[in-house]
């Protein structure tokens, strides 16, 4: 069994910062891509940022320059540093990871989400 658990969300004023964390635990042999998504009320889930096992990153245009994704492979953890928060960043943020539990195949896992609310 593999679990992803996010933390770090909360209520913050516009212009503030948050650091989200997502820890993968359980039967883990290796992790390839790790991704942050978000879903605002009434909107589709969207990819925010991703990072490969080798550290290559990719960002949605809407967050470039404000969000930074990073990972600690030794801790099976991915982070999302969010700066200069805007009201429109309000959403549930989800962690997604592709994890090999020893079968040689990478399965897709999701966390339960962490709420980020930005007030004006």
PDB file of C-alpha atoms in Angstrom:
ATOM      1  CA  UNK A   1       0.000   0.000   0.000  1.00  0.00           C
ATOM      2  CA  UNK A   2       1.189   3.478  -0.875  1.00  0.00           C
ATOM      3  CA  UNK A   3      -0.137   6.690   0.602  1.00  0.00           C
ATOM      4  CA  UNK A   4       0.411  10.325  -0.277  1.00  0.00           C
ATOM      5  CA  UNK A   5      -0.298  12.832   2.469  1.00  0.00           C
ATOM      6  CA  UNK A   6      -0.300  16.573   1.828  1.00  0.00           C
ATOM      7  CA  UNK A   7       0.095  19.271   4.442  1.00  0.00           C
ATOM      8  CA  UNK A   8       0.787  22.978   4.691  1.00  0.00           C
ATOM      9  CA  UNK A   9      -2.410  24.473   3.376  1.00  0.00           C
ATOM     10  CA  UNK A  10      -4.312  27.181   5.165  1.00  0.00           C
ATOM     11  CA  UNK A  11      -5.788  30.653   5.074  1.00  0.00           C
ATOM     12  CA  UNK A  12      -3.420  33.408   4.052  1.00  0.00           C
ATOM     13  CA  UNK A  13      -3.713  37.004   2.898  1.00  0.00           C
ATOM     14  CA  UNK A  14      -2.968  37.982  -0.659  1.00  0.00           C
ATOM     15  CA  UNK A  15       0.735  38.539  -1.116  1.00  0.00           C
ATOM     16  CA  UNK A  16       1.623  35.952   1.490  1.00  0.00           C
ATOM     17  CA  UNK A  17       3.411  32.633   1.174  1.00  0.00           C
ATOM     18  CA  UNK A  18       2.821  28.996   1.952  1.00  0.00           C
ATOM     19  CA  UNK A  19       4.868  25.840   1.658  1.00  0.00           C
ATOM     20  CA  UNK A  20       2.990  22.674   0.824  1.00  0.00           C
ATOM     21  CA  UNK A  21       4.470  19.249   1.478  1.00  0.00           C
ATOM     22  CA  UNK A  22       3.512  15.822   0.234  1.00  0.00           C
ATOM     23  CA  UNK A  23       5.021  12.697   1.744  1.00  0.00           C
ATOM     24  CA  UNK A  24       4.791   9.314   0.070  1.00  0.00           C
ATOM     25  CA  UNK A  25       4.867   6.299   2.361  1.00  0.00           C
ATOM     26  CA  UNK A  26       4.368   2.566   2.197  1.00  0.00           C
ATOM     27  CA  UNK A  27       5.806   0.048  -0.192  1.00  0.00           C
ATOM     28  CA  UNK A  28       8.009   2.256  -2.372  1.00  0.00           C
ATOM     29  CA  UNK A  29      10.848   1.069  -4.566  1.00  0.00           C
ATOM     30  CA  UNK A  30      11.192   4.190  -6.666  1.00  0.00           C
ATOM     31  CA  UNK A  31       9.286   7.349  -7.594  1.00  0.00           C
ATOM     32  CA  UNK A  32       9.396   8.969 -10.993  1.00  0.00           C
ATOM     33  CA  UNK A  33       7.381  12.121 -11.631  1.00  0.00           C
ATOM     34  CA  UNK A  34       5.812  14.070  -8.789  1.00  0.00           C
ATOM     35  CA  UNK A  35       3.145  16.625  -9.589  1.00  0.00           C
ATOM     36  CA  UNK A  36       1.032  19.259  -7.894  1.00  0.00           C
ATOM     37  CA  UNK A  37      -2.457  19.914  -9.203  1.00  0.00           C
ATOM     38  CA  UNK A  38      -5.132  22.246  -7.951  1.00  0.00           C
ATOM     39  CA  UNK A  39      -8.877  22.467  -8.272  1.00  0.00           C
ATOM     40  CA  UNK A  40     -10.814  25.630  -7.586  1.00  0.00           C
ATOM     41  CA  UNK A  41     -14.561  25.562  -6.891  1.00  0.00           C
ATOM     42  CA  UNK A  42     -16.493  25.012 -10.084  1.00  0.00           C
ATOM     43  CA  UNK A  43     -13.348  24.517 -12.161  1.00  0.00           C
ATOM     44  CA  UNK A  44     -11.486  21.569 -13.576  1.00  0.00           C
ATOM     45  CA  UNK A  45      -8.396  20.225 -11.905  1.00  0.00           C
ATOM     46  CA  UNK A  46      -5.293  21.793 -13.423  1.00  0.00           C
ATOM     47  CA  UNK A  47      -1.613  20.929 -13.356  1.00  0.00           C
ATOM     48  CA  UNK A  48       0.373  23.462 -11.370  1.00  0.00           C
ATOM     49  CA  UNK A  49       3.909  22.121 -11.363  1.00  0.00           C
ATOM     50  CA  UNK A  50       5.831  18.911 -11.874  1.00  0.00           C
ATOM     51  CA  UNK A  51       9.294  17.587 -11.141  1.00  0.00           C
ATOM     52  CA  UNK A  52      11.048  14.531 -12.534  1.00  0.00           C
ATOM     53  CA  UNK A  53      13.202  12.166 -10.514  1.00  0.00           C
ATOM     54  CA  UNK A  54      16.192  13.976 -11.914  1.00  0.00           C
ATOM     55  CA  UNK A  55      14.906  17.369 -10.805  1.00  0.00           C
ATOM     56  CA  UNK A  56      13.601  18.767 -14.080  1.00  0.00           C
ATOM     57  CA  UNK A  57      10.681  21.085 -13.375  1.00  0.00           C
ATOM     58  CA  UNK A  58       7.704  22.375 -15.303  1.00  0.00           C
ATOM     59  CA  UNK A  59       5.142  25.009 -14.366  1.00  0.00           C
ATOM     60  CA  UNK A  60       1.768  26.275 -15.489  1.00  0.00           C
ATOM     61  CA  UNK A  61       2.087  29.729 -17.021  1.00  0.00           C
ATOM     62  CA  UNK A  62      -0.191  31.154 -14.342  1.00  0.00           C
ATOM     63  CA  UNK A  63       2.251  30.306 -11.546  1.00  0.00           C
ATOM     64  CA  UNK A  64       5.656  30.794 -13.162  1.00  0.00           C
ATOM     65  CA  UNK A  65       7.868  33.021 -11.079  1.00  0.00           C
ATOM     66  CA  UNK A  66       5.713  32.593  -7.962  1.00  0.00           C
ATOM     67  CA  UNK A  67       5.647  28.828  -7.335  1.00  0.00           C
ATOM     68  CA  UNK A  68       8.649  26.576  -6.862  1.00  0.00           C
ATOM     69  CA  UNK A  69       8.446  22.800  -6.847  1.00  0.00           C
ATOM     70  CA  UNK A  70      11.200  20.712  -5.319  1.00  0.00           C
ATOM     71  CA  UNK A  71      11.667  17.207  -4.003  1.00  0.00           C
ATOM     72  CA  UNK A  72      13.712  15.315  -1.470  1.00  0.00           C
ATOM     73  CA  UNK A  73      14.180  11.834  -2.867  1.00  0.00           C
ATOM     74  CA  UNK A  74      15.613  10.510   0.389  1.00  0.00           C
ATOM     75  CA  UNK A  75      12.405  11.504   2.169  1.00  0.00           C
ATOM     76  CA  UNK A  76      10.001  10.619  -0.661  1.00  0.00           C
ATOM     77  CA  UNK A  77       8.688  14.150  -0.364  1.00  0.00           C
ATOM     78  CA  UNK A  78       7.715  16.846  -2.816  1.00  0.00           C
ATOM     79  CA  UNK A  79       7.286  20.488  -1.872  1.00  0.00           C
ATOM     80  CA  UNK A  80       5.508  23.453  -3.385  1.00  0.00           C
ATOM     81  CA  UNK A  81       6.677  26.874  -2.270  1.00  0.00           C
ATOM     82  CA  UNK A  82       3.984  29.397  -3.078  1.00  0.00           C
ATOM     83  CA  UNK A  83       4.872  33.089  -2.961  1.00  0.00           C
ATOM     84  CA  UNK A  84       2.970  36.258  -3.815  1.00  0.00           C
ATOM     85  CA  UNK A  85      -0.328  34.460  -3.348  1.00  0.00           C
ATOM     86  CA  UNK A  86      -3.340  35.755  -5.235  1.00  0.00           C
ATOM     87  CA  UNK A  87      -7.028  35.302  -4.507  1.00  0.00           C
ATOM     88  CA  UNK A  88      -7.261  33.220  -7.669  1.00  0.00           C
ATOM     89  CA  UNK A  89      -4.798  30.705  -6.189  1.00  0.00           C
ATOM     90  CA  UNK A  90      -7.561  29.598  -3.830  1.00  0.00           C
ATOM     91  CA  UNK A  91      -8.102  25.894  -4.454  1.00  0.00           C
ATOM     92  CA  UNK A  92      -7.598  22.409  -3.118  1.00  0.00           C
ATOM     93  CA  UNK A  93      -4.054  21.384  -3.945  1.00  0.00           C
ATOM     94  CA  UNK A  94      -3.425  17.732  -4.728  1.00  0.00           C
ATOM     95  CA  UNK A  95      -0.217  15.756  -4.869  1.00  0.00           C
ATOM     96  CA  UNK A  96       0.227  13.110  -7.553  1.00  0.00           C
ATOM     97  CA  UNK A  97       3.113  10.683  -7.935  1.00  0.00           C
ATOM     98  CA  UNK A  98       4.121   7.774 -10.119  1.00  0.00           C
ATOM     99  CA  UNK A  99       5.440   5.063  -7.826  1.00  0.00           C
ATOM    100  CA  UNK A 100       7.004   1.688  -8.399  1.00  0.00           C
ATOM    101  CA  UNK A 101       6.266  -0.619  -5.486  1.00  0.00           C
ATOM    102  CA  UNK A 102       8.639  -3.289  -6.741  1.00  0.00           C
ATOM    103  CA  UNK A 103       6.655  -4.650  -9.673  1.00  0.00           C
ATOM    104  CA  UNK A 104       8.662  -2.713 -12.220  1.00  0.00           C
ATOM    105  CA  UNK A 105       5.620  -0.701 -13.169  1.00  0.00           C
ATOM    106  CA  UNK A 106       4.794   2.822 -12.071  1.00  0.00           C
ATOM    107  CA  UNK A 107       1.294   3.291 -10.700  1.00  0.00           C
ATOM    108  CA  UNK A 108      -0.511   6.586 -10.300  1.00  0.00           C
ATOM    109  CA  UNK A 109      -1.232   7.734  -6.728  1.00  0.00           C
ATOM    110  CA  UNK A 110      -3.062  10.772  -5.362  1.00  0.00           C
ATOM    111  CA  UNK A 111      -3.193  12.493  -2.030  1.00  0.00           C
ATOM    112  CA  UNK A 112      -6.379  13.656  -0.346  1.00  0.00           C
ATOM    113  CA  UNK A 113      -5.696  17.337  -1.002  1.00  0.00           C
ATOM    114  CA  UNK A 114      -4.946  20.356   1.130  1.00  0.00           C
ATOM    115  CA  UNK A 115      -7.016  23.535   1.048  1.00  0.00           C
ATOM    116  CA  UNK A 116      -5.364  26.845   0.236  1.00  0.00           C
ATOM    117  CA  UNK A 117      -7.538  29.907   0.744  1.00  0.00           C
ATOM    118  CA  UNK A 118      -6.279  33.373  -0.111  1.00  0.00           C
ATOM    119  CA  UNK A 119      -8.133  36.395   1.231  1.00  0.00           C
ATOM    120  CA  UNK A 120      -8.007  39.871  -0.289  1.00  0.00           C
TER     121      UNK A 120
END
